[in-house]
Coordinates of C-alpha atoms and ligand atoms in Angstrom, one line a residue:
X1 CA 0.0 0.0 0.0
X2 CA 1.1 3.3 -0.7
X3 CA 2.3 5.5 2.5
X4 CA 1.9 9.1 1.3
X5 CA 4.0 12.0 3.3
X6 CA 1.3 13.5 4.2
X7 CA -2.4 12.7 5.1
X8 CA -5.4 15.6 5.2
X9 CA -8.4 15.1 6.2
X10 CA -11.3 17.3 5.4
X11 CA -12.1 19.4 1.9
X12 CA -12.9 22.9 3.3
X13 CA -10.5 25.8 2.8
X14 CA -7.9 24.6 5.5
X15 CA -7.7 20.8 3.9
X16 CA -7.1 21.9 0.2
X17 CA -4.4 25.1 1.0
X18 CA -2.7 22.7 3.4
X19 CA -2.8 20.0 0.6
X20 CA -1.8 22.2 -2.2
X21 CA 1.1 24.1 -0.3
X22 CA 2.3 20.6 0.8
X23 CA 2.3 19.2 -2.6
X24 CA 3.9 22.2 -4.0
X25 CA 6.7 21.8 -1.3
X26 CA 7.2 17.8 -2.9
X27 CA 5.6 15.9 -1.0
X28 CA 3.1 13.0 -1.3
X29 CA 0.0 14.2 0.0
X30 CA -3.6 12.5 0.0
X31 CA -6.9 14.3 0.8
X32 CA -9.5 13.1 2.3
X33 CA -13.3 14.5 2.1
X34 CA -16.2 12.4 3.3
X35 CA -18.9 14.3 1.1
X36 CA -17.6 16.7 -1.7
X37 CA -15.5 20.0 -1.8
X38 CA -16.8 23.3 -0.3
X39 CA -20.2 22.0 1.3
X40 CA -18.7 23.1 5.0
X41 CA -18.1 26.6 6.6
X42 CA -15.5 27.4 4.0
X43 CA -18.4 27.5 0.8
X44 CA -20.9 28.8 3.6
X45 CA -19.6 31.9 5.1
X46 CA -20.6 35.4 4.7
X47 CA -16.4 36.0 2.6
X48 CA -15.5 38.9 5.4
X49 CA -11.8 39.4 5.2
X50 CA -11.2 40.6 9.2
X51 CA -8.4 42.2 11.1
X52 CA -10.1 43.6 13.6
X53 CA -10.3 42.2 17.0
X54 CA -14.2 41.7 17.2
X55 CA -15.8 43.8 19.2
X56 CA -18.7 41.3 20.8
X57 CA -16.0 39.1 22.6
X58 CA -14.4 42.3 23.2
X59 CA -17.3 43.4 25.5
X60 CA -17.8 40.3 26.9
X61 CA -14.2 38.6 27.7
X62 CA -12.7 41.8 28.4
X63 CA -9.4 43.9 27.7
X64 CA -7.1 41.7 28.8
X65 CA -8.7 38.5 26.6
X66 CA -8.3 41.0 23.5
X67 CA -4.4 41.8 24.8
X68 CA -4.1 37.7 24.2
X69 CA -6.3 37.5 21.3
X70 CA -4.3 40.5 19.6
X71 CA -1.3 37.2 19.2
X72 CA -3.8 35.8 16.1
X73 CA -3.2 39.7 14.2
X74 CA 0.3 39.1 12.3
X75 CA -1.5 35.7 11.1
X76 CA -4.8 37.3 9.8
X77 CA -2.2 40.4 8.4
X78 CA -0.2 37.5 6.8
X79 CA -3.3 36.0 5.4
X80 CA -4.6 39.0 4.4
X81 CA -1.2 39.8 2.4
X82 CA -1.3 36.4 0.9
X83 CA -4.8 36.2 -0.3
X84 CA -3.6 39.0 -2.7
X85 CA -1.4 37.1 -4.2
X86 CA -3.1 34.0 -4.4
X87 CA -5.0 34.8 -7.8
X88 CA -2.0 35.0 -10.1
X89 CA -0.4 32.1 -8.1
X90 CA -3.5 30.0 -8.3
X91 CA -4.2 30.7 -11.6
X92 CA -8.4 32.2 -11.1
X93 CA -10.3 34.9 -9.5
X94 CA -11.5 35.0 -5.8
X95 CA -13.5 38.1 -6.0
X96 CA -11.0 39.5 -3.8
X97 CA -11.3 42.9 -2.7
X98 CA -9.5 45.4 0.4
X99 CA -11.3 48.4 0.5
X100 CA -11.9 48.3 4.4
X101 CA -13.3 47.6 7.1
X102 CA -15.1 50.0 9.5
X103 CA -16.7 49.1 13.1
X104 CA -19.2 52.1 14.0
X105 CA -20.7 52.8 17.6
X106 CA -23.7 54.3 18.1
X107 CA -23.4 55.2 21.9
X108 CA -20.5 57.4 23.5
X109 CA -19.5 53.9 25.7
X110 CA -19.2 51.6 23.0
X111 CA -17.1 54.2 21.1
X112 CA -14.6 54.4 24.0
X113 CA -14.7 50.6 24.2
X114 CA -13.8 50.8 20.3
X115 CA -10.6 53.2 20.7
X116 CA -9.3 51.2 23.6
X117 CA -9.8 48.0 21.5
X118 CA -7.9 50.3 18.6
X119 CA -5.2 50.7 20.8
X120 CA -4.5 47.2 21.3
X121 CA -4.9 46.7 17.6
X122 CA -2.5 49.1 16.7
X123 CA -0.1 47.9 19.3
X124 CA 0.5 44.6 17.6
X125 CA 0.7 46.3 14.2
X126 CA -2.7 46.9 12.6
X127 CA -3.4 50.2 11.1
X128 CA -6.3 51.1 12.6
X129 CA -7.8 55.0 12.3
X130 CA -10.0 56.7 14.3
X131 CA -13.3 58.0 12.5
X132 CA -15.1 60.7 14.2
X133 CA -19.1 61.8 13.3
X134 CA -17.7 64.0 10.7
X135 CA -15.4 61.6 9.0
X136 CA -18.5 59.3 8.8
X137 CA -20.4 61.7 7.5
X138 CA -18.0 62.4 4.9
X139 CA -16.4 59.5 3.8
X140 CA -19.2 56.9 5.0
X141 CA -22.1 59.2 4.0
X142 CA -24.8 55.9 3.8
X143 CA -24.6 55.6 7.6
X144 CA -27.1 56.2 9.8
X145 CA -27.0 59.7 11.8
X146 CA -26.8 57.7 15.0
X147 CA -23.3 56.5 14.4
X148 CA -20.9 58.7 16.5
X149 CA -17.4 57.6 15.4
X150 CA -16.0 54.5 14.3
X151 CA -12.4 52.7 13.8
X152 CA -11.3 52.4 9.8
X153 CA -8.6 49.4 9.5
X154 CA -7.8 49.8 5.3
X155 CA -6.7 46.1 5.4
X156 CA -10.3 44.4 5.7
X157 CA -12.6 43.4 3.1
X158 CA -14.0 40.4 1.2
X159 CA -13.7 37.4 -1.0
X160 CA -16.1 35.1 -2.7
X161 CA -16.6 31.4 -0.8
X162 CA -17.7 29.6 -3.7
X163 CA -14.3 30.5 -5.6
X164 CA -11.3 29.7 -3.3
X165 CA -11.5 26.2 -1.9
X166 CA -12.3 24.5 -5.5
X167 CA -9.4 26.7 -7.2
X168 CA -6.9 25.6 -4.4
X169 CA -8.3 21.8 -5.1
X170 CA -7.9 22.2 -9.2
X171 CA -4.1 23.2 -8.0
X172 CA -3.6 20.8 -5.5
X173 CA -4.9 17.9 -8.4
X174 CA -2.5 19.7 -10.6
X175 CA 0.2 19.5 -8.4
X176 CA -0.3 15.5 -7.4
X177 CA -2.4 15.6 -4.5
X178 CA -4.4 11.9 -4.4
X179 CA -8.5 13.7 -3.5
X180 CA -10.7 11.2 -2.6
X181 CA -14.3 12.9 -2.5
X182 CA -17.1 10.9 -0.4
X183 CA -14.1 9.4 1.7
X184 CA -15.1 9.6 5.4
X185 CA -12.0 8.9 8.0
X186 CA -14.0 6.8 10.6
X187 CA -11.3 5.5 12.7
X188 CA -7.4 6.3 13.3
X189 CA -4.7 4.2 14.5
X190 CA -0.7 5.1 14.9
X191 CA 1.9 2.1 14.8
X192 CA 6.0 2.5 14.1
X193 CA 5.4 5.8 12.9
X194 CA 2.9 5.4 10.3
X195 CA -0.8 6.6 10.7
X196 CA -3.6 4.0 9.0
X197 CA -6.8 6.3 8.4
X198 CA -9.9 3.9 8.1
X199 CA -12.7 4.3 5.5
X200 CA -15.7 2.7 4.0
X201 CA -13.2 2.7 0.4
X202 CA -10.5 0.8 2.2
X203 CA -7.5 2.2 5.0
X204 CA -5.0 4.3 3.7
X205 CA -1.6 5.3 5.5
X206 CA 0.6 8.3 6.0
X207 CA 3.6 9.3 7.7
X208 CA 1.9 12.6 8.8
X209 CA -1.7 13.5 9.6
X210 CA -3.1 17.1 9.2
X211 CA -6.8 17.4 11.0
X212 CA -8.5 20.0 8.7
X213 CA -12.0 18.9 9.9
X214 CA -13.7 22.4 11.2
X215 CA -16.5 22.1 13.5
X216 CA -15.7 17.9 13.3
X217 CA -12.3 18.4 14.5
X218 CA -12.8 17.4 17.6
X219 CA -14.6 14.3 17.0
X220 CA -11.6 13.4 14.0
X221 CA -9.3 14.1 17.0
X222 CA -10.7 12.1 19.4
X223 CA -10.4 9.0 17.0
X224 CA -6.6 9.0 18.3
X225 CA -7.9 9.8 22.4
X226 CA -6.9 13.2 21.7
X227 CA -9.4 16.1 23.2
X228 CA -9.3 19.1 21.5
X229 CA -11.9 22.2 22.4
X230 CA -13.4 22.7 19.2
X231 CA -17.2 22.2 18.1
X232 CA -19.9 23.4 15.9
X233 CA -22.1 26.4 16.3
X234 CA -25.2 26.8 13.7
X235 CA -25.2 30.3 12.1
X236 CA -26.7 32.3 9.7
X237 CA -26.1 35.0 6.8
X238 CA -28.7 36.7 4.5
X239 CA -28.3 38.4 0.7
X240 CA -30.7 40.9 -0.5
X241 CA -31.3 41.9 -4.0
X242 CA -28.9 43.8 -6.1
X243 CA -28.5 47.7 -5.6
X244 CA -25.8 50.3 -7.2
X245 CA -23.1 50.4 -5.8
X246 CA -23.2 52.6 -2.1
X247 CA -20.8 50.3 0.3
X248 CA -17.5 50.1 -0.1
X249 CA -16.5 48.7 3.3
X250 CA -17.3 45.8 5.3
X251 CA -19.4 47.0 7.9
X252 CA -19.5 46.5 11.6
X253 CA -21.8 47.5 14.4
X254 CA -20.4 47.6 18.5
X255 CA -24.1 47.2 19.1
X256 CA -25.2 43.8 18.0
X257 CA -23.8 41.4 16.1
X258 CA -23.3 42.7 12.3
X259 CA -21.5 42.3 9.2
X260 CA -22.5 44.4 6.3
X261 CA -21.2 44.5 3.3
X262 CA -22.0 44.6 -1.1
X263 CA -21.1 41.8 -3.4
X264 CA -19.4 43.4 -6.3
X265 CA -22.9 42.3 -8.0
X266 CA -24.7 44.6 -6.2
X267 CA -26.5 42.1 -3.1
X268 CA -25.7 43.2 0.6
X269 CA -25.0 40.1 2.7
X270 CA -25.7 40.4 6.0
X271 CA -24.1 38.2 8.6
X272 CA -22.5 38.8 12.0
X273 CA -23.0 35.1 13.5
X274 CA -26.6 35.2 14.4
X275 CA -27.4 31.5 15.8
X276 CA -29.6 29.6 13.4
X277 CA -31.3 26.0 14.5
X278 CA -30.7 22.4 14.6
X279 CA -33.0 20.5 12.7
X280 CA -32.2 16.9 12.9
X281 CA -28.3 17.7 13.2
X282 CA -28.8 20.0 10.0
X283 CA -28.4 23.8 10.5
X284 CA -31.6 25.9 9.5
X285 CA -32.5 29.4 8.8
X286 CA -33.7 30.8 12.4
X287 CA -36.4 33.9 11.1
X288 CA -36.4 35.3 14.7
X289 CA -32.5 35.4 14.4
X290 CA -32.9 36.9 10.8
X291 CA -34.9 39.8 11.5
X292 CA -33.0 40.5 14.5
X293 CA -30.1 40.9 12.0
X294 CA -31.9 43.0 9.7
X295 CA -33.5 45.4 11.9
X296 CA -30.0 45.8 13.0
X297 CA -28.6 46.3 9.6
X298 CA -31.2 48.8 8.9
X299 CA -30.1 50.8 12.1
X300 CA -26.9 51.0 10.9
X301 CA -28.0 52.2 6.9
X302 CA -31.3 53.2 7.0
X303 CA -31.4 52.8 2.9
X304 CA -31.4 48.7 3.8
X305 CA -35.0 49.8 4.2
X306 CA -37.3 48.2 1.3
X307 CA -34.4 46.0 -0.3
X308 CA -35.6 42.7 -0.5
X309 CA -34.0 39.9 1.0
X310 CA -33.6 37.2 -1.8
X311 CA -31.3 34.2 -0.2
X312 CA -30.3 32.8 3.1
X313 CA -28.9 30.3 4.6
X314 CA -27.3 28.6 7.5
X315 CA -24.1 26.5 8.4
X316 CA -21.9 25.3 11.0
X317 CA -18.9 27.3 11.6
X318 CA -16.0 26.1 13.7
X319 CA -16.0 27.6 17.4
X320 CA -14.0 27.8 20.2
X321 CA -14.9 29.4 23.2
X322 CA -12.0 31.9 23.8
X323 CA -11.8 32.6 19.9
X324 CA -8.1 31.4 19.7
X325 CA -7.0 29.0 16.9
X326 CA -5.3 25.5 17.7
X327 CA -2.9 25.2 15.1
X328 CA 0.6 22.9 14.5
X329 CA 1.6 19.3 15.9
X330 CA 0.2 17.2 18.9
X331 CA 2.9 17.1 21.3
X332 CA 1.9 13.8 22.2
X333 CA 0.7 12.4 19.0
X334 CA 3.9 13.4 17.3
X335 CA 3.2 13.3 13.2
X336 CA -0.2 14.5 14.0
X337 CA -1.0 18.5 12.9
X338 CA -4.1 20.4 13.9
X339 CA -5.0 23.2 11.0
X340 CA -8.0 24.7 13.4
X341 CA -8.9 28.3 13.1
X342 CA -12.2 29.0 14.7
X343 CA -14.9 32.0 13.9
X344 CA -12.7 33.7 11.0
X345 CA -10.8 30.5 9.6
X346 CA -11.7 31.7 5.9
X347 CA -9.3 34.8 6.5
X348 CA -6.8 33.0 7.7
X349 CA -6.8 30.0 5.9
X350 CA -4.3 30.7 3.1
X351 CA -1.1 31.9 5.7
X352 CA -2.0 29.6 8.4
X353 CA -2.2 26.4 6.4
X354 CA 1.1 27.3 4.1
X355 CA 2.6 27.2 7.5
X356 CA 0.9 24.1 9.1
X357 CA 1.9 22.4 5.7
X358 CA 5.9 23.6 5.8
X359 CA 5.8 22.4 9.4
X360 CA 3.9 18.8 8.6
X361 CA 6.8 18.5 6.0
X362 CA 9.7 19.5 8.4
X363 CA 10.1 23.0 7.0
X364 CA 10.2 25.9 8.9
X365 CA 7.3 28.0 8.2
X366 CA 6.8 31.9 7.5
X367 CA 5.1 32.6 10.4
X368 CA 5.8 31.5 13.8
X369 CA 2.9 28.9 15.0
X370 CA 4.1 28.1 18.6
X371 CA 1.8 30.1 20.8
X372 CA -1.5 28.5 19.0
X373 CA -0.8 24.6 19.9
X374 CA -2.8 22.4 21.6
Ligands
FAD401 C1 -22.4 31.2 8.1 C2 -20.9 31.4 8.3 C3 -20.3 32.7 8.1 C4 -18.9 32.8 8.3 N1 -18.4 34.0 7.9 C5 -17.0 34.2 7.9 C6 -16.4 35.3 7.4 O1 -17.1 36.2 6.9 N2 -15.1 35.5 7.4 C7 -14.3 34.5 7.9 O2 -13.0 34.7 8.0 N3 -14.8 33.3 8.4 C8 -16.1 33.1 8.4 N4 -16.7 32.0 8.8 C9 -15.8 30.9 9.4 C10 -15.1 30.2 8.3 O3 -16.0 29.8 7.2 C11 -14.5 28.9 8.8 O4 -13.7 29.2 10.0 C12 -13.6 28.2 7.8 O5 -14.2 28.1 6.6 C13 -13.2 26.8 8.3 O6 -12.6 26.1 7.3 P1 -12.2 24.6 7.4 O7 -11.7 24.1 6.1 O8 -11.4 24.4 8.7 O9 -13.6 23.8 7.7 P2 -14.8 23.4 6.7 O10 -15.0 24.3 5.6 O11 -16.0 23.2 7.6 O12 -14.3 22.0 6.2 C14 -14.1 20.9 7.0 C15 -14.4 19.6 6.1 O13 -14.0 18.5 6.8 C16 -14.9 17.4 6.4 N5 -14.8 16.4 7.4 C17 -15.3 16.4 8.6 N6 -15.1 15.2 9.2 C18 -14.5 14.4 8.3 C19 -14.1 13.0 8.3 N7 -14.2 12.3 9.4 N8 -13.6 12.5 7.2 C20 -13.4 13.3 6.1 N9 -13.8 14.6 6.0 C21 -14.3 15.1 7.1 C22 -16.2 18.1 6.3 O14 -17.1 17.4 5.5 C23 -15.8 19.5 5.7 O15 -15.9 19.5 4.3 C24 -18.1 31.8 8.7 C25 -18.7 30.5 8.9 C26 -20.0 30.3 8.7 C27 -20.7 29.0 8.9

């Protein structure tokens, strides 16, 4: 039987960046995905490219959680950097686009929660400016009156879902990786350095193991007795019909959960992580979560007001509770690599997982992994 260098397991954004970078570096890489490309978080999400420390942990966890969260910045700033290039390297568009991204507060508290949270920001590197009422109004002019100030970081912005995963498959395919579709891992087992991965098309074997699983990490983990905080949380985004253009930014409120911005086609999507439900395991539109959402949305710009929504859907998005990613090799499993980024994994997914694949391949990655392990 074949032992490949390197084993993946999941096809969402994480599984096929860590596959193609690790292919592209030589080595012998297989991918696992136990229904097709895509149909997890990473073809799911609302496409927000963040920076920004957000601001509802913020409030709740405090200054000094954001002081430790502010550790995950050079990675999303790496990312960030590195989606740019990615079209020309990967051969495709990705509907990037880095306009900005700006958090408005409507109440003189939340605005000097937002400044202190800028400071932070900017003390591990992120530009991050200070709008007051009359910046909004000038260079934000579709807000809503009732926004008093807000923080401008020119380093957010978006990228389209359905695009990135099934390019960085096409060039991982192109490059050698061995993709098995409809491929579940049920069970793991390590012997003399070799991990067998079972599945209902027969065991395969590796010398190294990446867990690229998302919200099933933990449950892929624990096939080798390893626990590892991660789970699924149901969530929800909207579109609405096409306008002209009015939003350049990605949008965020410090009153309620909200992220607003305008597909180059002309649909707002509005997201933010409102819970949707469980229906029999499967995630579900919540419509008490939805208008919640867009009642906030319209707050925020009133012209929101009369566009009709047209699309929405729900999906389960990787979580962990104190927002910090779990990323590089099991200390006690060694061979074994966890490729985990929770809440904002589709930023951070092309930087982080060129570096979880140089380390799974004994290379010594671009940016420094050590303070996000197990
Ligand atoms: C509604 C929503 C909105 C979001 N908005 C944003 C946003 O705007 N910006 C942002 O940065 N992030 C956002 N996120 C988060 C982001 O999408 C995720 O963090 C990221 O996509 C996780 O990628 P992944 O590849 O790790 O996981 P996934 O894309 O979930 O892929 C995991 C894959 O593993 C497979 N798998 C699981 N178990 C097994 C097994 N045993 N064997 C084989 N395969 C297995 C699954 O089928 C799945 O395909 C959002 C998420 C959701 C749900």
């Amino acid at each position: 039987m074949t032992i490949y260098d390197l084993g993946i397991i999941g096809g969402g954004l994480a599984g096929t960046a860590t596959a193609y970078f690790a292919a592209k570096r030589g080595a012998r890489v297989l991918l696992l995905e136990r229904r097709d490309l895509n149909l997890g978080a990473s073809g799911s999400n609302a496409g927000s490219i963040h920076a920004q420390i957000p601001f509802d942990p913020f409030r709740h966890l405090g200054a000094d959680w954001a002081a430790r969260y502010a550790a995950t910045i050079p990675l999303f700033r790496a990312s960030i950097a590195r989606w740019q290039s990615l079209e020309e390297e990967l051969g495709g568009s990705l509907g990037i686009s880095v306009k900005g991204g700006l958090m408005v507060a409507e109440t003189p508290t939340d605005l000097e929660d937002l400044r202190k949270k800028g400071a932070i920001e900017r003390g591990a590197g992120l530009p991050v400016e200070d709008w007051d009422a009359a910046r909004l109004r000038r260079d934000a002019p579709f807000l809503s009156t009732r926004m008093i100030g807000g923080n401008f970081c020119p380093e957010e912005g978006k990228a389209d879902p359905f695009r990135v995963t099934p390019l960085f498959a096409r060039n991982a395919v192109a490059q050698g990786v061995d993709l098995r579709r409809n491929t579940a891992v049920t069970a793991l087992h390590r012997r003399d350095g070799v991990f067998t991965l079972e599945t209902p098309n027969g065991p395969f074997q590796a010398h190294k193991l990446v867990n690229a699983a998302g919200s099933d990490a933990a449950r892929v983990a624990a096939l080798l007795g390893i626990t590892v905080e991660i789970e699924g949380h149901a969530i929800q985004v909207a579109v609405t019909e096409k306008r002209p253009p009015t939003l350049p930014y990605l949008l965020y409120f410090t009153g309620e959960k909200l992220t607003l911005k305008q597909a180059a086609e002309g649909g707002f999507l509005i997201g933010g992580g409102w819970p949707a439900r469980l229906e029999n395991g499967r995630p579900q539109v919540d419509h008490r979560s939805m208008i919640r959402n867009l009642v906030i949305a319209q707050t925020v710009m009133p012209e929101l007001d009369g566009v009709e929504i047209v699309r929405s859907w729900a999906a389960m998005v990787n979580g962990t509770a104190d927002w910090r990613p779990i990323l590089g090799e099991v200390r006690d499993c060694p061979g074994f690599f966890l490729n985990l980024f929770p809440w904002m994994g589709f930023t951070a997914a092309p930087a982080v997982s060129e570096a979880i694949a140089a380390l799974a391949i004994g290379e010594t990655p671009e940016i420094a992994l050590d303070a996000f392990g197990l």
